[in-house]
Every structure is written in C-alpha cells, then in structure tokens.
Short mmCIF file of C-alpha atoms in Angstrom, two decimals:
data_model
loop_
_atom_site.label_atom_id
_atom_site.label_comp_id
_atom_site.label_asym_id
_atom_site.label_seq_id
_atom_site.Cartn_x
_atom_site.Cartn_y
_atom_site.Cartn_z
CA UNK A 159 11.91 37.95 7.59
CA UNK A 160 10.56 36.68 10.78
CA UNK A 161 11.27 39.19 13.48
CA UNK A 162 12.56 42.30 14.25
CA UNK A 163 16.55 42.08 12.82
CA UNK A 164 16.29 39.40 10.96
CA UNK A 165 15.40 38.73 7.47
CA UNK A 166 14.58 35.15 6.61
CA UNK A 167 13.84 33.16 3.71
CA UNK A 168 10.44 31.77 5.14
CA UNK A 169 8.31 32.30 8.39
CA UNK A 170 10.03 29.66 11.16
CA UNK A 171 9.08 26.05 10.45
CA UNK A 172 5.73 25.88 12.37
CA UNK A 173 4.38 28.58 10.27
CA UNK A 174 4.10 26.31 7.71
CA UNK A 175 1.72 23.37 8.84
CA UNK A 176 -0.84 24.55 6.61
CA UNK A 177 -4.75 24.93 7.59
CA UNK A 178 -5.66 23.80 4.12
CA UNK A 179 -3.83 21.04 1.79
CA UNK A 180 -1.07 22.98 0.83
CA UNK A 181 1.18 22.70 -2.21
CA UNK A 182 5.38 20.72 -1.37
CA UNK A 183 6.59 22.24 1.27
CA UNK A 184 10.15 21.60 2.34
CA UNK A 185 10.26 18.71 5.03
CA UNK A 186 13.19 18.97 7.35
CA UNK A 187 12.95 15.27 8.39
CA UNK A 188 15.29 14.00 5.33
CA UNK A 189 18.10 11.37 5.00
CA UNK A 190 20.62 12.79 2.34
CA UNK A 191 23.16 10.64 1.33
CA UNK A 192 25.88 12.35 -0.26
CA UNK A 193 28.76 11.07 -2.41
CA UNK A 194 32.25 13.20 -2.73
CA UNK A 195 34.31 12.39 -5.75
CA UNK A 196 38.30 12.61 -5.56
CA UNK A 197 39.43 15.43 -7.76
CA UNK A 198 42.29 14.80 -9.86
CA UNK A 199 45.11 17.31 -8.95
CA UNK A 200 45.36 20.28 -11.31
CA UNK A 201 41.76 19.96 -12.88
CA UNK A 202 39.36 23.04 -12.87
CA UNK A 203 37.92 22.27 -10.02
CA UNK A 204 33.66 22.37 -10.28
CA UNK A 205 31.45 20.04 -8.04
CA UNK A 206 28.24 19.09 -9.84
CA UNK A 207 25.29 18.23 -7.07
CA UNK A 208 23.66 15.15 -8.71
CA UNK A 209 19.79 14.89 -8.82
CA UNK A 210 19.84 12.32 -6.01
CA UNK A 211 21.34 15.26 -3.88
CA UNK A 212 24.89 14.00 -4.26
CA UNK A 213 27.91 15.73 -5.34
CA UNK A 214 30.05 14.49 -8.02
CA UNK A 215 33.98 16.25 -9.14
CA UNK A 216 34.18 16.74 -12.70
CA UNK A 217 37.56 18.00 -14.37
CA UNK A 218 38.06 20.18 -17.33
CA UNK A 219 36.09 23.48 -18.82
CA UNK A 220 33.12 22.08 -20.57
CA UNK A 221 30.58 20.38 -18.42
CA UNK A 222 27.57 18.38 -19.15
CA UNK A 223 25.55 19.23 -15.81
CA UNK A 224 24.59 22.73 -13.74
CA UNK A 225 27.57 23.00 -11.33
CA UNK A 226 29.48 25.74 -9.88
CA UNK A 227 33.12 26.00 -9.92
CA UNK A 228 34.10 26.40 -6.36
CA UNK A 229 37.66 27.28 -7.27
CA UNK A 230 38.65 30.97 -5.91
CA UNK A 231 35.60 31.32 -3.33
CA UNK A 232 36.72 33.98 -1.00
CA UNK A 233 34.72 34.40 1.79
CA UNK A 234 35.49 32.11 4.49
CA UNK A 235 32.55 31.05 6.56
CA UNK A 236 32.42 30.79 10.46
CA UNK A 237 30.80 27.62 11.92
CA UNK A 238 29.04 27.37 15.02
CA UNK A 239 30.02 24.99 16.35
CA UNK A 240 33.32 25.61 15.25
CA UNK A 241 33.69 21.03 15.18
CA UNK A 242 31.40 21.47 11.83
CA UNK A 243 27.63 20.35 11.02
CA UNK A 244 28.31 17.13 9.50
CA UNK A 245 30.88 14.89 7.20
CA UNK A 246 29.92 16.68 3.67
CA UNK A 247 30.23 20.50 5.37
CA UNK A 248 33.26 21.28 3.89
CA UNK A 249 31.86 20.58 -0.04
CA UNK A 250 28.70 22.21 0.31
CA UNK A 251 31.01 25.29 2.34
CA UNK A 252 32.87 25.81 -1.20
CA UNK A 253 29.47 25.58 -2.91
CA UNK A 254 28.46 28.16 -1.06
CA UNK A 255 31.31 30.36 -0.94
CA UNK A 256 31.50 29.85 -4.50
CA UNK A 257 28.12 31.52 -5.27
CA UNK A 258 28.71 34.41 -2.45
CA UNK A 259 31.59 35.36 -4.45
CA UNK A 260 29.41 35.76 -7.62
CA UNK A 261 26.70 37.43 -5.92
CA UNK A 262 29.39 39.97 -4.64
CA UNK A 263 30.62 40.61 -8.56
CA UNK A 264 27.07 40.96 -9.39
CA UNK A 265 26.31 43.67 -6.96
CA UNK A 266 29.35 45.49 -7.44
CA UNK A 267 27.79 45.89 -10.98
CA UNK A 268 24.81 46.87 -10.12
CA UNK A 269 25.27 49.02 -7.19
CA UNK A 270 26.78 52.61 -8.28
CA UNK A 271 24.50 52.38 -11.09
CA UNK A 272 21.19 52.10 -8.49
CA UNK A 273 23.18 54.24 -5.84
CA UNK A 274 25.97 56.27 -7.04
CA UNK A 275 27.98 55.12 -4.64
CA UNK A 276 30.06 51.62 -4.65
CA UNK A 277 29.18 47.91 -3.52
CA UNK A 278 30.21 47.32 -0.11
CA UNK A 279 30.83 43.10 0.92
CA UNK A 280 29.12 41.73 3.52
CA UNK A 281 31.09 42.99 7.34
CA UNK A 282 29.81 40.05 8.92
CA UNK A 283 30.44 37.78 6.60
CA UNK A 284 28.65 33.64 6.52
CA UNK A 285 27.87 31.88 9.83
CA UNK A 286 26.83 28.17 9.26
CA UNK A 287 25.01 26.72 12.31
CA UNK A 288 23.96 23.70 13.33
CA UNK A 289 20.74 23.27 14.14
CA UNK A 290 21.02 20.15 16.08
CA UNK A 291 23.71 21.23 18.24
CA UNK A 292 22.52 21.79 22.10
CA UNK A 293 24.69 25.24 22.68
CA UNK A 294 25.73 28.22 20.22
CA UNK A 295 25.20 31.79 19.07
CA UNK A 296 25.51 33.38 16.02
CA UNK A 297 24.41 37.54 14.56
CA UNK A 298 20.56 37.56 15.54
CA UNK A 299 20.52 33.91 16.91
CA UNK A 300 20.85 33.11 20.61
CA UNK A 301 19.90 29.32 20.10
CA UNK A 302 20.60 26.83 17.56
CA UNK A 303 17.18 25.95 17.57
CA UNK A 304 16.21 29.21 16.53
CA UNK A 305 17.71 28.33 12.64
CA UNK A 306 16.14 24.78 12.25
CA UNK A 307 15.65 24.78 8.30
CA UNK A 308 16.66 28.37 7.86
CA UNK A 309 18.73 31.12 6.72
CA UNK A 310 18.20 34.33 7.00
CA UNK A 311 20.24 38.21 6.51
CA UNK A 312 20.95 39.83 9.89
CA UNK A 313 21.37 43.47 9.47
CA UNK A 314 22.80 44.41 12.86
CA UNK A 315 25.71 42.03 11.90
CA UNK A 316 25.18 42.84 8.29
CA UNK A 317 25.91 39.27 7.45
CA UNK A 318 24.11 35.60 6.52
CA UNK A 319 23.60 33.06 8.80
CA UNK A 320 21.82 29.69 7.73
CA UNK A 321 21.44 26.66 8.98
CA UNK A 322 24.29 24.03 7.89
CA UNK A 323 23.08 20.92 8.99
CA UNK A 324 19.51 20.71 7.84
CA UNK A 325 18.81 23.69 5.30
CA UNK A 326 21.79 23.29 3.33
CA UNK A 327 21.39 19.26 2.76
CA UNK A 328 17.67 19.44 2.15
CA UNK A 329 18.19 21.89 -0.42
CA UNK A 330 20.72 19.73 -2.50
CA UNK A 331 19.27 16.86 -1.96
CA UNK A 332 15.68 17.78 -3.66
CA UNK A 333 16.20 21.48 -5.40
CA UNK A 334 20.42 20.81 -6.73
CA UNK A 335 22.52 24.14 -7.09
CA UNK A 336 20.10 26.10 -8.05
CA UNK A 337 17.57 25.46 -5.37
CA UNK A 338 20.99 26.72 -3.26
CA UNK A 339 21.60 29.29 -5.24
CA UNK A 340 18.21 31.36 -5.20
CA UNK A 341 18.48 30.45 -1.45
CA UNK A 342 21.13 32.75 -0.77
CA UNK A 343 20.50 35.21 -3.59
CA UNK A 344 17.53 36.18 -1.76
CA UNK A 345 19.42 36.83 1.56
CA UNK A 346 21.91 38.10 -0.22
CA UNK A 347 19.26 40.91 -1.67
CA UNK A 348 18.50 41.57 2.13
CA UNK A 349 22.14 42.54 2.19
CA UNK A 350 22.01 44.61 -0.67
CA UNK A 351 18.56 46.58 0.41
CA UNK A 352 19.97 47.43 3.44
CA UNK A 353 22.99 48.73 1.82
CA UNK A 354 20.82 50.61 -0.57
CA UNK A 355 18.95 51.93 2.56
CA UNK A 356 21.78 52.78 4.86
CA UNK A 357 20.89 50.30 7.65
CA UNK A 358 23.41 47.61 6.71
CA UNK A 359 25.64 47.13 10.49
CA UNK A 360 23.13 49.11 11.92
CA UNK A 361 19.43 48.33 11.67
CA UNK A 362 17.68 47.72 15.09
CA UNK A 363 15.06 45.16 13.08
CA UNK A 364 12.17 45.93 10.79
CA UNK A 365 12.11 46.06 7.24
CA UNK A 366 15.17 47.13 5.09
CA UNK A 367 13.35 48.82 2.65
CA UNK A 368 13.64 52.87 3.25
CA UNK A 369 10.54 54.87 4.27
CA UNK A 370 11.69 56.98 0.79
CA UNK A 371 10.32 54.14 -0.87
CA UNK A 372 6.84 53.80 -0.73
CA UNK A 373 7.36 50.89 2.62
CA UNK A 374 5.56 53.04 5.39
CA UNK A 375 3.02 51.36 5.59
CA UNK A 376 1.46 48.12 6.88
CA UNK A 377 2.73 46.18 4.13
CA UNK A 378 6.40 47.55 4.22
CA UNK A 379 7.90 44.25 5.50
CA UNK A 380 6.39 42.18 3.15
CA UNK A 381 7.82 44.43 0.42
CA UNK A 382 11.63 43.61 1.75
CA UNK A 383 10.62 40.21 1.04
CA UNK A 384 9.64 40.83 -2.61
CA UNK A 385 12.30 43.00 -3.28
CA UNK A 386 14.61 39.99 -2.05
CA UNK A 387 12.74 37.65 -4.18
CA UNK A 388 12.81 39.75 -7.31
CA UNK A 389 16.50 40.51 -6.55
CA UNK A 390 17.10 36.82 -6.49
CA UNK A 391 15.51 36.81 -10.27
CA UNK A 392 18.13 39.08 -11.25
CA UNK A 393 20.73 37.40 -10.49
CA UNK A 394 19.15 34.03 -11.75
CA UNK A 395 19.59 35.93 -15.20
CA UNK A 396 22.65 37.29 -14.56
CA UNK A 397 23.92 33.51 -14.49
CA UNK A 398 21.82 32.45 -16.94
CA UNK A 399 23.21 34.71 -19.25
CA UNK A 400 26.72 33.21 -18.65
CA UNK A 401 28.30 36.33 -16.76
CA UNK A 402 28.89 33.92 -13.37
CA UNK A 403 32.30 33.08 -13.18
CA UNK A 404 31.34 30.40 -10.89
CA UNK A 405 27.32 29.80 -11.03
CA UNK A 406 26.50 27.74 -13.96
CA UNK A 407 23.12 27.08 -14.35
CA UNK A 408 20.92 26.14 -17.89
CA UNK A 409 17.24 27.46 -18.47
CA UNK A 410 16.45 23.70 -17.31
CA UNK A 411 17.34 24.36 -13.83
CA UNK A 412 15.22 27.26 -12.91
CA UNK A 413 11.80 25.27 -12.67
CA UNK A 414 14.02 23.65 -8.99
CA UNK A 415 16.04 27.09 -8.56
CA UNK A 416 12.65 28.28 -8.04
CA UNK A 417 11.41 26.01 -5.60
CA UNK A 418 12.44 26.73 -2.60
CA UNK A 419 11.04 30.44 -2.58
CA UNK A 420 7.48 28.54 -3.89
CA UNK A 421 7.77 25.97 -1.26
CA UNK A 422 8.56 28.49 1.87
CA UNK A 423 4.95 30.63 1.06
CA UNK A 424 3.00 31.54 3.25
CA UNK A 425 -0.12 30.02 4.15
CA UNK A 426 -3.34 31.53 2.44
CA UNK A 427 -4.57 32.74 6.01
CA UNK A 428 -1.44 34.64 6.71
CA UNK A 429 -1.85 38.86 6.53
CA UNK A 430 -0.10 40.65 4.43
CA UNK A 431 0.39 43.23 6.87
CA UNK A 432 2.35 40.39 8.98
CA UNK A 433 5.48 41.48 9.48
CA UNK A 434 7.00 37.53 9.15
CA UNK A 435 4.83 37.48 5.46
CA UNK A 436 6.62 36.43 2.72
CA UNK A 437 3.49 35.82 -0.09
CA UNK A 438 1.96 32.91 -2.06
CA UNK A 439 3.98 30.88 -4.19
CA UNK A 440 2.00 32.85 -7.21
CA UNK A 441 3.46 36.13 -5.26
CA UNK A 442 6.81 34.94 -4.93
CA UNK A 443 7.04 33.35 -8.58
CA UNK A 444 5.78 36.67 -9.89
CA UNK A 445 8.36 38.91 -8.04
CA UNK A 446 11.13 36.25 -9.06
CA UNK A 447 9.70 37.20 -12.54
CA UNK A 448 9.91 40.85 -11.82
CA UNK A 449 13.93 40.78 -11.69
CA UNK A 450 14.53 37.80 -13.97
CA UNK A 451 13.23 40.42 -16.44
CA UNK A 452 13.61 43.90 -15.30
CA UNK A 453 16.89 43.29 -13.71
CA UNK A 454 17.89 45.14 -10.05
CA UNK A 455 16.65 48.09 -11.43
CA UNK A 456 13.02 46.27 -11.38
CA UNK A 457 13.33 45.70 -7.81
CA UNK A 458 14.80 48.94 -6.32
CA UNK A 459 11.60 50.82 -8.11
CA UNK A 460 9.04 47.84 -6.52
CA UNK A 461 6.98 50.05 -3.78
CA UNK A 462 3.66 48.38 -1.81
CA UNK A 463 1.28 49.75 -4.82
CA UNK A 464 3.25 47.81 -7.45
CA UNK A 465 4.33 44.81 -5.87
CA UNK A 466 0.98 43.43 -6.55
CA UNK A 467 0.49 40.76 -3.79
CA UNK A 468 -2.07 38.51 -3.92
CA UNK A 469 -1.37 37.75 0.09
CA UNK A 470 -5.13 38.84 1.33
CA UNK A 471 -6.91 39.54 -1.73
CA UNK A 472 -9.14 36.71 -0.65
CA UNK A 473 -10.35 36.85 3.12
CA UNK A 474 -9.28 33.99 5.19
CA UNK A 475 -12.55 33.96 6.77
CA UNK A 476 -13.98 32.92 3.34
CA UNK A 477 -12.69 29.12 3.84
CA UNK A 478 -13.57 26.66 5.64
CA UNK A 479 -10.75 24.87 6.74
CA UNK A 480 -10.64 21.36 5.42
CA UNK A 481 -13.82 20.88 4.55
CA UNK A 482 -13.93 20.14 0.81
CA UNK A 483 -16.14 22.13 -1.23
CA UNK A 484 -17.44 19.68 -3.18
CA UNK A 485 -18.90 15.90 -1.80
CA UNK A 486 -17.36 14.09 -4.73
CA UNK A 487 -14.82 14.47 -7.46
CA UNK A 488 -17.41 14.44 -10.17
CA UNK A 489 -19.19 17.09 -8.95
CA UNK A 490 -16.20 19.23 -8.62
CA UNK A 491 -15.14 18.27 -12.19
CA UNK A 492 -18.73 19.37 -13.25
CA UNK A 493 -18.43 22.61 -11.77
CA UNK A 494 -14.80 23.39 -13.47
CA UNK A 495 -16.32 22.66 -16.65
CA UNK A 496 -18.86 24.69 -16.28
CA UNK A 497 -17.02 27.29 -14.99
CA UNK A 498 -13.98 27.09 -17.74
CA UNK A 499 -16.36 26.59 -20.82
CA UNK A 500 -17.77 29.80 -19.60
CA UNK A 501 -14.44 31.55 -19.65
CA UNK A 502 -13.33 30.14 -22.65
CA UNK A 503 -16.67 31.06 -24.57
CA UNK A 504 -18.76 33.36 -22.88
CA UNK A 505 -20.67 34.27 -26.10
CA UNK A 506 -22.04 30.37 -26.17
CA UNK A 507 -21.36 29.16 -22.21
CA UNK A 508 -23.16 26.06 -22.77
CA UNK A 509 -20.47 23.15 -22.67
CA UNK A 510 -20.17 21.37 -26.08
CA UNK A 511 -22.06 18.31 -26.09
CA UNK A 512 -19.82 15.12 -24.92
CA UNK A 513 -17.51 17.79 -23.89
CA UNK A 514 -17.71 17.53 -20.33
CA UNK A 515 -16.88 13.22 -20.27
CA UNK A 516 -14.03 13.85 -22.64
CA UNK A 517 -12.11 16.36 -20.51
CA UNK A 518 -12.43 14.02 -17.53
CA UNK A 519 -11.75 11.39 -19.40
CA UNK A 520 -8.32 13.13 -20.68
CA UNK A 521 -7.12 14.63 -17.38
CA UNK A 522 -8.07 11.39 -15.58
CA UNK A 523 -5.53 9.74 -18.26
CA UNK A 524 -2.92 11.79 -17.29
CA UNK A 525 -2.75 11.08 -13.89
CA UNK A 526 -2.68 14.71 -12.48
CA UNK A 527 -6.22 14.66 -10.97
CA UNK A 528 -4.80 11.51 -8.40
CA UNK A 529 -1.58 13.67 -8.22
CA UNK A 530 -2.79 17.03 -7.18
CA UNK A 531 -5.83 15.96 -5.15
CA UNK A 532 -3.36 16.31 -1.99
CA UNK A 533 -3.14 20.25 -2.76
CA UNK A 534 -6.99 20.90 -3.07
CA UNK A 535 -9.90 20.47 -4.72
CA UNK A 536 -8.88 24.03 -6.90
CA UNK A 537 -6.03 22.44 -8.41
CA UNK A 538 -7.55 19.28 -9.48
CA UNK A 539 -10.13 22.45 -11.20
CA UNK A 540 -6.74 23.65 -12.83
CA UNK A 541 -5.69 20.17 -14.00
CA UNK A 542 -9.71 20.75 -16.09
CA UNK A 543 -8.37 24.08 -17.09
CA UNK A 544 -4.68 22.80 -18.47
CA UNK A 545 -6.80 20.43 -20.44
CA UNK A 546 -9.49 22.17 -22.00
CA UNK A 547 -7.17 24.94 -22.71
CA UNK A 548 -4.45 22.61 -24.10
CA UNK A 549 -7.40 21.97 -26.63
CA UNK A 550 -6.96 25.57 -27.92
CA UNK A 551 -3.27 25.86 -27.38
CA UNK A 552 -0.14 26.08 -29.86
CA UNK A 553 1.99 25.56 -26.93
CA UNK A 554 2.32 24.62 -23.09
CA UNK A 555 3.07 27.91 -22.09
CA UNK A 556 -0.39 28.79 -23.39
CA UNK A 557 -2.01 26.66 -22.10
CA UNK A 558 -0.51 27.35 -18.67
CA UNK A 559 -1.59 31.14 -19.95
CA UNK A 560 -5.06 29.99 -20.14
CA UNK A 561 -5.46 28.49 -16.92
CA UNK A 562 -3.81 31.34 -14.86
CA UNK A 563 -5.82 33.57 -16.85
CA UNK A 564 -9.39 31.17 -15.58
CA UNK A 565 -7.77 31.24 -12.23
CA UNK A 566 -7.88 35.12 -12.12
CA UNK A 567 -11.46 35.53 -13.67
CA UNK A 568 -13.07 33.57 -10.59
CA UNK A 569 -10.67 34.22 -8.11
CA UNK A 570 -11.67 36.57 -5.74
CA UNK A 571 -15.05 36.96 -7.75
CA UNK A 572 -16.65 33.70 -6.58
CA UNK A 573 -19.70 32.94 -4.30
CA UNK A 574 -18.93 31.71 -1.43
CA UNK A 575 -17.94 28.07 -1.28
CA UNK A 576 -17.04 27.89 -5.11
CA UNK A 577 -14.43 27.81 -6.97
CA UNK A 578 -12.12 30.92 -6.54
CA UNK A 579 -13.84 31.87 -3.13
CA UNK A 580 -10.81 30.34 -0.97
CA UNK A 581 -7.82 32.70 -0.34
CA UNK A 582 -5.34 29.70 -1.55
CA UNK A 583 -6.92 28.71 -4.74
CA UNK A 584 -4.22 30.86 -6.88
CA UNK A 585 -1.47 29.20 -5.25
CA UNK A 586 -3.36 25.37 -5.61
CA UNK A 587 -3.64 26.41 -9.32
CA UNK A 588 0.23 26.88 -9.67
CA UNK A 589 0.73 23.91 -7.74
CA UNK A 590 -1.36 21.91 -10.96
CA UNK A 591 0.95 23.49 -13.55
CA UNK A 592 3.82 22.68 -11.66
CA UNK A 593 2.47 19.02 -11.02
CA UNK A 594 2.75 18.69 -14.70
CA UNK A 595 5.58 16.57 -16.18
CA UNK A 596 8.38 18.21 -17.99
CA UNK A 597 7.20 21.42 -16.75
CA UNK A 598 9.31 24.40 -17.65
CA UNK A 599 10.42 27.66 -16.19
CA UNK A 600 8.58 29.41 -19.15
CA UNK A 601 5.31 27.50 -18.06
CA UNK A 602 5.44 29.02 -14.71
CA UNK A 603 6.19 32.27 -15.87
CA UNK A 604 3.17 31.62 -18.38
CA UNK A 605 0.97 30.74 -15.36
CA UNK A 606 1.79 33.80 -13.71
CA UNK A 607 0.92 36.28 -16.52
CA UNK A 608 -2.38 34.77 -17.38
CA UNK A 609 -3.13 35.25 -13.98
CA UNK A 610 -1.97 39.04 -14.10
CA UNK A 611 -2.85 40.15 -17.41
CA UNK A 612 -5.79 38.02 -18.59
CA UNK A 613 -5.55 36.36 -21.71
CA UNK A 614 -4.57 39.19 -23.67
CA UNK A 615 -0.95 38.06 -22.24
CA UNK A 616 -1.50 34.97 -23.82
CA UNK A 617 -0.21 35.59 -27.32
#
C-alpha cells in the first residue's frame, strides 16, 4: 500500500534504492525472452513457465514441472491500452486469470466461515497496464507511470490493477508461477480484507483493516500489509495441499513463490508507522509463515500487538550509512566468532582453540562470504553463524535455527557500531540463509523461528 486507496505490493520503485547494501531486489530493467509452445488441439491445456522465464505447453494430466492449468479462467481482464502490453500478453493473461479463479474458490471457502456471510468476486475485476505507454487510466491510476513494476488492490474500484508490461515479465522470468502467484494472492487478500471490513467499492483510501480490529493506531496500515502477506501463505497451502484446480505448485517452489514479497521490503530506515510500510523481508517471511500455517483464520485474528514487526525495533539513527563497521574482513570474521561462540556456549565463551581459522577457513570454502559481501557486513557474520552452527546441527533447518536464533540474541542488544546495532542486520542475516545453495522453504521458515523463539524452537 502506497497511498491513500491503493494497496500495493511494495512502496513505488524509488523507495527501494536502499541506504545500506540491501539484499535482491527486483530490477525492472530486464530483457525476458519468452518462448510459446503450440498446443496440440484437445490436450488439457497447462502452460509451464520454464526457469529461464519462458513458457512451455505441455499436454495430458500428469506433469513433471509447477504449472497452472489455464483452462476455464473466468475473469476476463481489461487492458489499458486496450492494443495490449507486449507479444506474450495474452499467455501470461490466462496465467493470471487462471490463478484469480482459484483464489476466488479459495475465498468462497473461507469467507462465511470468518464472516458469516458469503464470498463476494472482485466488481472491478483485473486491469493490466502498461507501464511504458505515454497515455491511460485505470481504478486509482491516472498515469501509466504511476504502475512501473507494480500491482496493487484498489478498493474504490474494488478490483486489481498491475502492471503488464514490466511486473508481470520480471516476475516469470526470475521467480516462475509461483513468484506470480504470491504476487496476486497478496492483492488478492487486500480484496478479501476489505470485504471482511465492509469497504470493498467504497473505501476513500487508508488501510482495509477495520478499526474493530486492533488497526487504530499508527501502525494500522502496515498491518493491512501483513494481513495480505499472511493471507497469501494461506493460500500457498491451500495449493500446496493439492485443492487448486488450476495452481500447481510442489514444496520446491515456495523458496521463489516467496521472493517477491522478500525482495519488495522495505528499507531498514523506513517507519513502521509509514503508511506505504510493508516490513523486512524477516517481517514479511514471518507473516507468510503465519497463514501458511494457521490458515485465513491466522490472519483475520493478526492485530498491531501480534503481528510482531521487526520494522523499527532498531533505530535508523543507529547506522551509519555505508560505512562498514569493520576495516577488514578478518576483523569482522573475528568479531562473529567471538560473538557466536559466546551464544553457542556461554558457560565456556572462550573460542576453542584453532576454532576461529577453521570456521573461516570452511565458510571461505564455500563461497558465501564473496557471495553475500554485497548485502552487508552482518550477513557475511551469518554465513560464520550457518557454519559454526552446522557443526552442531542434525539438519539444515537447524542450522538455519541456530543462526536466526544468534541473530535475535544481538540484535537490537548490541553497542553501537557492532554487530546487531544496525536496523537491517535481521534482514542481511536472511539474505545469508537464502544465499545458500539448495536452500529450502523449510530453511527459511527455520530462520525465522530461531529468530522468534530462540533456540528452544530449534528442536
């Protein structure tokens, strides 16, 4: 959300040049090349999106890739300009319709039960703009420029309007379907707040959570935004769990279905009490988290107290920009082994002789200390942290356990200038774990719990 009647999936593009190395952010300068299959007449008809963003037609029930079957899509979508946004609109159109119809079955479900009263379908239905075109309006949109790498729920029109000709392709192209998918599932649970709250066709802008709700006060905006998030988690299990009649998605996916909600955080400087906030990656992860297990129900009871966002726990004023912290890499090393050994074993903090040259030695070897030195000095920490605590680990998820959990203990707690003192260290600390190769969706959610519940919610 962005503005008053509008509810986006990130702040406008400009919001996110970050004042610190940042973890990926979507980049809206991208050449996609993308590939459309002929589809044999009378075969089930499913388009796969390829992992070098292309889409490829497969025929018959059982298929070997994530893919949606775009047969039966319902909602038609208006373009603006009505000529089209490009020579592939038409494909990712049913790919979209496709999952608009599924999130419309899966809040029919869950509506009476949250309400008492019935699902109603989006009024104003999908606008796809182009974002390059010089003219155009669309619900909540007087410019096409307004949209550049966007979509966003507009509750005055109650409908979703995104942008077609940069947004859609950048999302295929380095996320797939699911990156797509969670896309619109979080507008989607716009939709479906307002709806909950009344203001669906009608809202004059603000947040569509109701004031019943525990959203009156500063923070009530950002709380639409988690409750869209978390919704978007429900629904990624709602697939998951085969009960999408067009979604198909494995457990594989989610670690990309995820990423565009990760990518489009907020900077660490941003307020929470900003009404375009949308969290950290660690806050939006963690809501995601909230519905993949709890379901809607999780979400609808999500008020400001419980939402837990980690958006301004750390004063911005407490960085300095980029100035690193530390003059070298060894002496940044020497300080995360310090400060891990002394979470790991407080009763004997000392580091174990030949311990500290080993660790380096072993995260140096894998390659994520050059690989994560573009998101901060605090991640390359958390590459330390994945190692020593792979070292007392059964299992990756553990270890990404372990270093959420070190992440917590000195974030927020820190002197000034050390490790943990900076308001983005949680999120540079995800960005190590998911830096990692063969990362999984389990990791992430491993990350996230160590980092909420110590290491007592490490097994």
């Amino acid at each position: 959300m962005a503005g008053p009647g509008r509810h986006e999936i990130a702040a406008p593009a400009d919001r996110h040049v970050r004042e610190r190395r940042a973890t990926r952010t979507i980049g809206l300068v991208v050449v996609v090349t993308l590939g459309i299959a002929m589809i044999a007449a009378g075969a089930v008809v499913a388009i796969a999106v390829l992992r070098d963003g292309g889409f490829g037609a497969v025929r018959g029930t059982a298929q070997a890739a994530d893919y949606i079957d775009v047969s039966g899509g319902a909602m038609p979508i208006r373009r603006v300009p009505s000529s089209g946004s490009g020579p592939h609109a038409a494909a990712e159109e049913h790919l979209i319709m496709a999952t608009i119809t599924d999130l419309t079955t899966f809040w029919s479900d869950e509506m009476p039960g949250l309400t008492g009263r019935p699902f109603v379908p989006l009024a104003g239905g999908l606008t796809a703009m182009d974002s390059t075109a010089g003219t155009g309006s669309a619900p909540c949109v007087s410019s096409p420029s307004q949209i550049v790498g966007n979509a966003f729920y507009c509750p005055s029109d109650d409908g979703i309007v995104y942008d077609a000709s940069t947004l859609v392709p950048v999302l295929l192209h380095r996320y797939g379907i699911g990156g797509l998918v969670t896309t619109f599932a979080h507008e989607f649970g716009h939709a479906a707040q307002a709806e909950m709250a009344g203001t669906a066709g009608g809202s004059t802008g603000g947040s569509t959570a109701s004031p019943s709700d525990g959203s009156t006060d500063s923070h009530g905006s950002l709380l639409g935004e988690a409750r869209a998030d978390c919704d978007a988690g429900a629904f990624l299990a709602w697939v998951i769990k085969g009960h999408a009649a067009h979604v198909h998605l494995g457990e594989d996916a989610l670690v990309d279905a995820v990423g565009p909600l990760l990518d489009f955080s907020d900077p660490a400087t941003v307020s929470p009490s900003d009404p375009t906030a949308h969290g950290l990656a660690l806050d939006r992860l963690s809501w995601v988290l909230r519905g993949y297990r709890g379901g809607a129900t999780a979400c609808r009871a999500m008020t400001t107290d419980t939402m837990h966002a980690t958006l301004g726990e750390v004063a911005s004023g407490s960085t300095s920009g980029s100035t690193p912290r530390f003059t070298s890499r060894r002496a940044l090393l020497a300080a995360a082994e310090k400060s891990v050994w002394e979470f790991a074993a407080p009763a004997d903090a000392a580091t174990p002789d030949g311990a500290f040259d080993a660790d380096v030695r072993e995260a140096t070897a894998s390659g994520l200390l050059d690989v994560t030195a573009a998101h901060g000095q605090f991640a390359q920490a958390t590459v330390l942290a994945l190692t020593i605590g792979r070292q007392r680990s059964r299992t990756s998820t553990e270890t990404a356990c372990f270093a959420g959990a070190w992440v917590a203990s000195v974030f927020g707690h820190a002197q000034p200038g050390s490790l943990g003192s900076w308001p983005g260290d949680a999120d540079e600390g995800l960005a190590a774990v998911r830096a990692q190769p063969h990362v999984t969706f389990a990791d992430l959610a491993a990350y996230a719990d160590g980092f909420h519940g110590g290491r007592s919610a490490c097994g």
